[in-house]
Amino acid sequence: MASSSSKNSRYHQHRQPHLPDECWESIFKHLTHHPHDLESLSLVSKHFLSLTNRLLTHLTVFDPLLPLLPALLRRFPNLTSIKVPGSRYFTGDINALLSQIASFDLPSLHSLEISYQDTFPSHGLRQFSQKFPTLKSLNCSRMRPNLVLIAECFPNLEEIHVTFTSFYPETDLQVKALTSGLKKLRKVYLSGNYILQDSSIFTLCQNCVSLEELVVRGGIVTLELIGTLVSLKCLTCLHLSHSDISDEALCALADGVLPLRELSLQGCKGYQYSGISSLLRKCNNLQCLDLQGTEFLNDECVIELSLLLANLNVVKLSGKNLTDLSLFAIMRNCPLITEIRMVGTSVGKHKLEEDCLVVNSHVKFLYLASNSCLNDESVKMIALVCPNLEMIDLNHCRRVSKGAVEVLWRCCCKIQRMELALLGCELSEFQFRVNFEVPTLLVLNLSQLSITNEEISLISKSCYNLKELNLNYCYKITASGVKQVVKNCKQLRMISLYYCENVSCDIVSWMVLARPSLRKIRAPRCSSHIVDQRDYFLRHGCFVEWIPKELSLIMKWSDQIFL
């Protein structure tokens, strides 16, 4: 029998079809929705490990990764993008880091982000440019940049992000030098630049005739400037946030017949309904519209404008004059809408009958945080109208109970992310009673909720595929509740326990050993025990973060003021 079994085994191995690596890569891409999903595949075999290594294209460099960086750069040869976050997460020498990266062979690298650095790394960028002169995207936001050096080092740039955080006289000259030297620019983001002159934009438009995306923050949008912008016949994305712009300027922009797909007038002043309606009548193919901070907007305006936006995918609105009438009019009149952001509005103020609602299967993302009128009835209406919802933000919706969340879980079978911080704080007597599976939920924010160990245990059993869980300020949670989460959620990668006063730091060691999938833990409080074992946790693949005691006191004091 053993001999026969062995022969059958060899027969099946011989008959097993061989798939080219390209086929396996295609299969992996279809099976995974996030780079983290590749981790389990990489453990199957050395062959799968080599394939998944080739599929990782983005790398973020934090302090804990620095000792491993050479190994990571050798392991992932197809990196296309490297991000170095600000001083909170990276405290090393940015010049030395860029020089180190430049010593490796990364033929596919075309994007670099070094935002929020304390100093502009001129030396490091020069060395980096010698190895990667064909870099196409550079993000150096939130620092004082040397635009002349950038133009010299990276003549093939197609995308650049720059933020001017303070006034200095040479800004306008630097922008002109940048745009004169970078003829291939297609995407330009100049945020925080209240001091830029029209002449800089004129030079930009004259030199970068292939410009597709332009973000300019602040200033006065004149008719002359509009005349320059409409000369950019490839312009599909225009952000003029926090600017002064008149109805005449908007009408002139409409007459330019630009192929705009994305428009942001967030925080803009000086225009009225007639100006924006004239523009939207001409921009028939607009897909993304941001009118946050527009003071004159009310339900009547939004209802009329929604009739002009048949191709809209994303809309962002704000203001207490907007209610359920605006929300459901968008869902009804914009059949392709996928994302609606109405933070700090009055959704929930007007009751709508069910027979007035139209199901929109395209809506996937709803941002409804800080809606003081939103209640359970409104949330239940949303659950009925948006059956394919994947993400909802109900942070600081104090009149929404936990029972409404259960309705969302039942009705929206594709829900993946829920933001529920400070949910129903005016209805603290309600409790989660979920007794059904929610296998799609991956990210859950329950911070500042009056939630018990029994409730979090029920949630972890139902939402067993959770990868990220935020329990900050959940003062009723103890180590027992946390252990239930770690035991039940076998794919958990991040858990945040800031200010969980009844959870001891001793549990951190147990979590790291009990759940190998954990990659980040925000400890409940700072202690010498955590600090001393940080390297030990890193060797197990988990980064443990904590708030220093001094900062902890400041944050707790400020939270008590603003909550």
CSV table of C-alpha atoms in Angstrom, one decimal, residues 20 97 143 184 220 243 309 321 350 356 365 369 374 385 429 444 455 522 540 550:
chain,number,residue,atom,x,y,z
A,20,PRO,CA,5.0,30.7,-16.0
A,97,LEU,CA,19.8,58.1,3.8
A,143,MET,CA,10.1,72.3,3.9
A,184,LYS,CA,8.0,67.8,-19.0
A,220,ILE,CA,-6.4,86.3,-6.1
A,243,SER,CA,-8.4,81.9,-3.2
A,309,LEU,CA,-23.2,66.3,-12.7
A,321,ASN,CA,-27.2,74.5,5.6
A,350,HIS,CA,-34.9,66.3,7.6
A,356,CYS,CA,-38.5,58.9,-2.1
A,365,PHE,CA,-17.2,55.8,0.6
A,369,ALA,CA,-18.2,62.8,10.7
A,374,LEU,CA,-27.4,62.4,12.3
A,385,VAL,CA,-29.7,53.1,-0.2
A,429,GLU,CA,-26.8,53.0,27.5
A,444,LEU,CA,-12.4,49.5,12.9
A,455,GLU,CA,-18.8,43.9,23.7
A,522,ARG,CA,0.4,51.5,20.2
A,540,HIS,CA,9.6,39.5,16.0
A,550,GLU,CA,5.5,64.5,29.0
